[in-house]
Amino acid sequence: MKIGVVGASGYAGGELLRLLSTHPEFEISAAMAASSAGTPITEIHPHLRHFSNQKFTAVDLALLNSLDLVFLALPHGESAKLISELTTPKIVDLGADFRLESGESWNNFYGGTHAGTWTYGLPEMPGQREKIMTATQIANPGCYATAISVGLMPLIPFITNQGLKEITVVAASGTTGAGRS
């Protein structure tokens, strides 16, 4: 399966390159990064030695539309701008653009126009694995949402049966997933 990563110079994009480069079913055909186009991949991600002869390229819609799967690892709000030009059969967005169901929630957290809702890519949630398997557009959950959701899942029966109304979670991160474009 031929794939591309847009936003490959950021932290999430670099991790995608690392993980997907050893996957037996994926061939990375594009590592795109607008602000880093022409820069050697190993200059930004020195740990990706198997990309030592490759450079980030500019976003190329014709190439993206020829691929089987595209991963978008762009800053919040940027994927929505690009999506209308993509005809790729399958797209996974790592940004927040398509995670939220409510336009009001989007506006409260991010501001601006809500781009819509895609299948939420957290297979551990009840019923989601089946939805993900047939989806063509997947909104990958963020790190906090994943950690909190998976961590609290064992409490669902207690929450339901005992009428628990509120849970407070305090979380901290040593790095940011927000990256370079």
Short mmCIF file of C-alpha atoms in Angstrom, two decimals:
data_model
loop_
_atom_site.label_atom_id
_atom_site.label_comp_id
_atom_site.label_asym_id
_atom_site.label_seq_id
_atom_site.Cartn_x
_atom_site.Cartn_y
_atom_site.Cartn_z
CA MET A 1 0.00 0.00 0.00
CA LYS A 2 1.50 3.33 -1.06
CA ILE A 3 1.24 6.02 1.59
CA GLY A 4 2.18 9.63 2.19
CA VAL A 5 2.73 11.75 5.28
CA VAL A 6 1.95 15.47 5.09
CA GLY A 7 3.54 17.42 7.95
CA ALA A 8 6.36 14.88 8.17
CA SER A 9 8.85 17.31 9.72
CA GLY A 10 6.88 17.71 12.96
CA TYR A 11 7.03 15.44 15.97
CA ALA A 12 3.93 13.41 15.03
CA GLY A 13 5.00 13.24 11.39
CA GLY A 14 8.44 11.98 12.37
CA GLU A 15 6.94 9.30 14.59
CA LEU A 16 4.67 8.25 11.73
CA LEU A 17 7.67 7.92 9.42
CA ARG A 18 9.47 5.85 12.06
CA LEU A 19 6.54 3.51 12.69
CA LEU A 20 5.38 3.14 9.10
CA SER A 21 8.85 2.65 7.61
CA THR A 22 9.09 -0.85 9.07
CA HIS A 23 5.49 -1.87 8.42
CA PRO A 24 5.39 -4.79 5.97
CA GLU A 25 2.33 -3.51 4.08
CA PHE A 26 3.28 0.15 3.66
CA GLU A 27 5.57 1.85 1.19
CA ILE A 28 6.25 5.49 2.07
CA SER A 29 5.98 7.33 -1.24
CA ALA A 30 5.88 10.87 0.14
CA ALA A 31 7.27 12.69 3.19
CA MET A 32 5.94 16.21 2.72
CA ALA A 33 6.63 19.29 4.82
CA ALA A 34 5.92 22.72 3.38
CA SER A 35 8.33 24.76 5.51
CA SER A 36 11.04 22.08 5.37
CA ALA A 37 10.81 21.14 1.69
CA GLY A 38 14.28 20.34 0.37
CA THR A 39 15.69 19.64 3.84
CA PRO A 40 17.17 16.17 4.41
CA ILE A 41 14.83 14.13 6.60
CA THR A 42 17.70 13.15 8.90
CA GLU A 43 18.54 16.81 9.55
CA ILE A 44 15.27 17.17 11.45
CA HIS A 45 14.82 13.54 12.49
CA PRO A 46 18.39 12.22 12.98
CA HIS A 47 17.08 8.93 14.37
CA LEU A 48 15.52 8.04 10.99
CA ARG A 49 18.78 6.82 9.47
CA HIS A 50 17.07 4.70 6.83
CA PHE A 51 15.84 7.99 5.28
CA SER A 52 19.42 9.29 4.95
CA ASN A 53 19.22 9.81 1.18
CA GLN A 54 15.78 11.45 1.18
CA LYS A 55 14.52 14.99 1.58
CA PHE A 56 11.19 16.42 2.59
CA THR A 57 9.19 17.56 -0.40
CA ALA A 58 6.61 20.28 -0.85
CA VAL A 59 2.95 19.29 -0.78
CA ASP A 60 2.17 17.72 -4.15
CA LEU A 61 -1.56 17.14 -4.62
CA ALA A 62 -1.12 15.03 -7.75
CA LEU A 63 1.19 12.66 -5.88
CA LEU A 64 -1.05 12.54 -2.80
CA ASN A 65 -4.08 11.76 -4.94
CA SER A 66 -2.24 8.82 -6.53
CA LEU A 67 -1.62 7.14 -3.16
CA ASP A 68 -3.70 4.54 -1.32
CA LEU A 69 -3.52 6.24 2.07
CA VAL A 70 -2.51 9.69 3.29
CA PHE A 71 -1.69 10.68 6.86
CA LEU A 72 -2.10 14.36 7.74
CA ALA A 73 0.14 15.44 10.64
CA LEU A 74 -0.57 19.15 10.34
CA PRO A 75 -1.27 21.87 12.91
CA HIS A 76 -4.90 22.22 13.95
CA GLY A 77 -6.98 23.87 11.24
CA GLU A 78 -4.59 23.05 8.38
CA SER A 79 -5.98 19.64 7.38
CA ALA A 80 -9.42 21.10 6.76
CA LYS A 81 -7.91 23.53 4.24
CA LEU A 82 -6.30 20.68 2.30
CA ILE A 83 -9.02 18.05 2.42
CA SER A 84 -11.23 19.44 -0.36
CA GLU A 85 -8.36 18.88 -2.80
CA LEU A 86 -7.66 15.27 -1.82
CA THR A 87 -9.25 12.34 -3.63
CA THR A 88 -7.11 9.74 -1.86
CA PRO A 89 -9.18 6.64 -0.99
CA LYS A 90 -8.22 6.73 2.70
CA ILE A 91 -7.11 9.61 4.92
CA VAL A 92 -6.08 9.66 8.58
CA ASP A 93 -5.86 13.08 10.22
CA LEU A 94 -3.68 13.39 13.32
CA GLY A 95 -4.78 16.98 13.97
CA ALA A 96 -7.96 18.02 15.73
CA ASP A 97 -9.81 19.20 12.61
CA PHE A 98 -12.28 16.30 12.41
CA ARG A 99 -12.29 14.91 15.98
CA LEU A 100 -15.15 16.86 17.51
CA GLU A 101 -18.80 16.25 16.70
CA SER A 102 -20.04 19.66 17.76
CA GLY A 103 -19.31 22.88 15.91
CA GLU A 104 -19.90 24.73 19.18
CA SER A 105 -17.23 22.64 20.93
CA TRP A 106 -14.81 23.24 18.05
CA ASN A 107 -15.37 26.98 18.28
CA ASN A 108 -14.91 26.95 22.07
CA PHE A 109 -11.61 25.04 21.91
CA TYR A 110 -10.07 26.13 18.61
CA GLY A 111 -12.14 28.97 17.16
CA GLY A 112 -13.23 29.29 13.57
CA THR A 113 -15.42 27.10 11.42
CA HIS A 114 -15.94 23.44 12.26
CA ALA A 115 -14.80 21.29 9.30
CA GLY A 116 -16.95 18.28 10.13
CA THR A 117 -16.62 14.97 11.90
CA TRP A 118 -14.83 11.81 10.78
CA THR A 119 -14.77 8.34 12.29
CA TYR A 120 -12.99 8.59 15.64
CA GLY A 121 -9.87 6.42 15.48
CA LEU A 122 -9.76 4.92 18.96
CA PRO A 123 -10.41 1.18 18.46
CA GLU A 124 -10.45 0.50 22.21
CA MET A 125 -13.75 2.37 22.51
CA PRO A 126 -16.85 0.17 22.32
CA GLY A 127 -17.99 -0.24 18.69
CA GLN A 128 -15.19 1.86 17.19
CA ARG A 129 -13.01 -0.96 15.82
CA GLU A 130 -15.72 -1.99 13.35
CA LYS A 131 -16.33 1.61 12.27
CA ILE A 132 -12.61 2.21 11.72
CA MET A 133 -12.25 -0.90 9.57
CA THR A 134 -14.75 0.41 7.02
CA ALA A 135 -14.03 4.14 7.27
CA THR A 136 -12.29 6.13 4.56
CA GLN A 137 -11.69 9.20 6.73
CA ILE A 138 -10.38 8.72 10.26
CA ALA A 139 -9.78 11.36 12.94
CA ASN A 140 -6.92 10.10 15.08
CA PRO A 141 -7.46 10.99 18.74
CA GLY A 142 -4.95 13.11 20.59
CA CYS A 143 -2.61 11.82 23.27
CA TYR A 144 -4.58 13.18 26.23
CA ALA A 145 -7.92 11.96 24.90
CA THR A 146 -6.45 8.50 24.31
CA ALA A 147 -4.81 8.25 27.73
CA ILE A 148 -7.88 9.51 29.56
CA SER A 149 -10.43 7.47 27.59
CA VAL A 150 -8.52 4.19 27.79
CA GLY A 151 -7.65 4.82 31.43
CA LEU A 152 -11.26 5.47 32.43
CA MET A 153 -12.90 2.68 30.40
CA PRO A 154 -12.79 0.18 33.29
CA LEU A 155 -14.87 2.66 35.30
CA ILE A 156 -17.77 2.76 32.80
CA PRO A 157 -19.92 0.25 34.76
CA PHE A 158 -19.33 2.20 37.97
CA ILE A 159 -20.10 5.50 36.27
CA THR A 160 -23.28 4.09 34.73
CA ASN A 161 -24.52 2.16 37.78
CA GLN A 162 -23.54 4.62 40.51
CA GLY A 163 -24.54 7.82 38.75
CA LEU A 164 -21.10 9.40 38.87
CA LYS A 165 -21.51 12.79 37.19
CA GLU A 166 -18.02 14.23 37.01
CA ILE A 167 -14.42 13.07 36.81
CA THR A 168 -11.47 15.42 36.95
CA VAL A 169 -8.22 14.45 35.25
CA VAL A 170 -5.01 16.44 35.61
CA ALA A 171 -2.47 15.62 32.90
CA ALA A 172 0.92 16.95 31.87
CA SER A 173 3.17 16.39 28.89
CA GLY A 174 6.91 16.74 28.49
CA THR A 175 6.65 17.57 24.79
CA THR A 176 4.12 18.85 22.33
CA GLY A 177 2.65 17.07 19.33
CA ALA A 178 2.29 20.40 17.57
CA GLY A 179 4.96 20.46 14.94
CA ARG A 180 6.45 22.11 11.92
CA SER A 181 4.57 22.32 8.67
#
